[in-house]
Coordinates of C-alpha atoms in Angstrom, one line a residue:
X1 CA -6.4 19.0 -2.1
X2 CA -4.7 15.7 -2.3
X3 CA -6.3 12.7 -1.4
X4 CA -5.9 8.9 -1.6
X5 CA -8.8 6.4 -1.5
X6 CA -8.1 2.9 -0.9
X7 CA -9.7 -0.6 -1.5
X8 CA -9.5 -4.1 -1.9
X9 CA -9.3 -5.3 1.7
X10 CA -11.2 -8.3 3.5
X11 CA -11.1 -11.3 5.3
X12 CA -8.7 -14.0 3.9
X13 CA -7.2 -17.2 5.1
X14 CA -3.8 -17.5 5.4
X15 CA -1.6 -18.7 2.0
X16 CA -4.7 -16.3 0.1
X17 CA -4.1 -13.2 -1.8
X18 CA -5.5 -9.8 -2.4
X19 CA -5.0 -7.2 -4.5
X20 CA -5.1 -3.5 -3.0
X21 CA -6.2 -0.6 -5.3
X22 CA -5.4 3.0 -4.7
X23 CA -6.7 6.2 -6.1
X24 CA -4.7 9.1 -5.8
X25 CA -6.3 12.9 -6.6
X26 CA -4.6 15.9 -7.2
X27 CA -1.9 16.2 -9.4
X28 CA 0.9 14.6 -7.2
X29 CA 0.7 11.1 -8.9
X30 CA 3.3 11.4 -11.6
X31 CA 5.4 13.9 -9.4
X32 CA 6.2 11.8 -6.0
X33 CA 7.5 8.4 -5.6
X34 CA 3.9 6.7 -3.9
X35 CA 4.6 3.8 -0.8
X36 CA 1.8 1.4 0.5
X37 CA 2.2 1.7 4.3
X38 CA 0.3 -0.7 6.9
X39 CA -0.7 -0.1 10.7
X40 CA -1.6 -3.2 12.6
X41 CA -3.4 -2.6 16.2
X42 CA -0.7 -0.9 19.1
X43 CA 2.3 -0.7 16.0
X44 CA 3.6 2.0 14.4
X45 CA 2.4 2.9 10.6
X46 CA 5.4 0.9 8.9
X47 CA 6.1 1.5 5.0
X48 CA 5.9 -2.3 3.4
X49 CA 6.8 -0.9 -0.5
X50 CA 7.6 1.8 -2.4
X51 CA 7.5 2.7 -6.4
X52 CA 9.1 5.4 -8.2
X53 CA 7.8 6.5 -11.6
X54 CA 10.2 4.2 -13.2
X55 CA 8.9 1.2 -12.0
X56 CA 11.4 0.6 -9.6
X57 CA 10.3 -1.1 -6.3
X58 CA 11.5 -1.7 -2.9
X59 CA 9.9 -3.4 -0.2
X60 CA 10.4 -4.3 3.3
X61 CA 12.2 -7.5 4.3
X62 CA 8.9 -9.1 6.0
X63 CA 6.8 -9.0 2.6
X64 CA 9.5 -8.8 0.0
X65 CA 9.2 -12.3 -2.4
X66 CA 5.1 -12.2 -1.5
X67 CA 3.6 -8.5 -2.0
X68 CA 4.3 -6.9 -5.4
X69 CA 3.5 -3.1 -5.8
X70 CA 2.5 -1.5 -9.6
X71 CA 1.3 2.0 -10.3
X72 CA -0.5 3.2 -13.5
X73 CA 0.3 6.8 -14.0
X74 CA -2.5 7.2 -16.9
X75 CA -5.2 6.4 -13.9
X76 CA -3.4 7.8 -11.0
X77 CA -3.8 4.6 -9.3
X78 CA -1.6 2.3 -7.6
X79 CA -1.8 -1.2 -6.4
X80 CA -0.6 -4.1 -3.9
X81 CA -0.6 -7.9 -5.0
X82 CA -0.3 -9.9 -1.8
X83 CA 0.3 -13.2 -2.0
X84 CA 1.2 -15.8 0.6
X85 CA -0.6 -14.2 3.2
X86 CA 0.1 -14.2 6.5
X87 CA -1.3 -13.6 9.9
X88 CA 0.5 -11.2 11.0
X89 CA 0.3 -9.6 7.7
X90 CA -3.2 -8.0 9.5
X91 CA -3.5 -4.6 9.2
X92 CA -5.1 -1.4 7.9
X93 CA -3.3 -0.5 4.4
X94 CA -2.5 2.9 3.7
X95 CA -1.4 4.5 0.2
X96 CA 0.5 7.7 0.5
X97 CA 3.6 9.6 -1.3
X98 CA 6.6 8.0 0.0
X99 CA 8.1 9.8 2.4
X100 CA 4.3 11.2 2.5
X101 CA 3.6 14.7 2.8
X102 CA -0.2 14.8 2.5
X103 CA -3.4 13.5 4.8
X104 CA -4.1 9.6 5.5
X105 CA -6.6 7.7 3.3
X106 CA -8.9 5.9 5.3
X107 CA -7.1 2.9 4.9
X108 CA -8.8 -0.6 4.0
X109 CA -8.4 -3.4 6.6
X110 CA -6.8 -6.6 5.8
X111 CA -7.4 -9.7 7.9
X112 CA -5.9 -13.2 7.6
X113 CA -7.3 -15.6 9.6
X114 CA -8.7 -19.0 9.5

C-alpha cells in the first residue's frame, strides 16, 4: 500500500518561507515522477510542481521563481522550499505521483497571514 505523509506546514507571515517534507512508502518513489499539489478552501486540488527522477522541475506560473521542489530518492522523500510567500499561497499541501494514481496524504496546511 502506497502512502504519502506530509509535513512542514504553519502559520507564516507573508514574504516568510517554509519548507514542506514528504514521505513516500511503497516502492513507487524512484519509479513515478512525484508533484506537490495544493487545495485552498472552494478550489480545485491544483498541481504547483513536479520532479522527475532526473531532477528536472516544472512548476506552475503562480509560484514558479518562489517555491523550489527537490526529491531524495535514497529517503523516498521529497520536498517544497517556499519562499516569498503569499496570501493567497494558503492552502492544504498535498504530495502525490504526478499525474497521481494512489490515495491522498492528509495534507499539511499552510497559512500566510499577518
Amino acid at each position: 500500500q502506497v502512502q504519502f505523509v506530509e509535513s512542514g506546514g504553519g502559520l507564516v507571515q507573508p514574504g516568510g518561507s517554509l519548507r514542506l517534507s514528504c514521505a513516500a512508502s511503497g516502492s513507487i518513489f524512484s519509479i513515478y515522477a512525484m508533484g506537490w499539489y495544493r487545495q485552498a478552501p472552494g478550489k480545485q486540488r491544483e498541481l504547483v510542481a513536479r520532479i522527475v527522477n532526473d531532477g528536472t522541475a516544472n512548476y506552475a506560473n503562480s509560484v514558479k521563481g518562489r517555491f523550489t521542489i527537490s526529491r531524495n530518492n535514497a529517503k523516498n522523500t521529497v520536498y517544497l522550499q517556499m519562499n516569498s510567500l503569499k496570501p493567497e499561497d494558503t492552502a492544504v499541501y498535498f504530495c502525490a505521483t504526478a499525474p497521481n494514481f494512489y490515495s491522498w496524504g492528509q495534507g499539511t496546511q499552510v497559512t500566510v497571514s499577518s
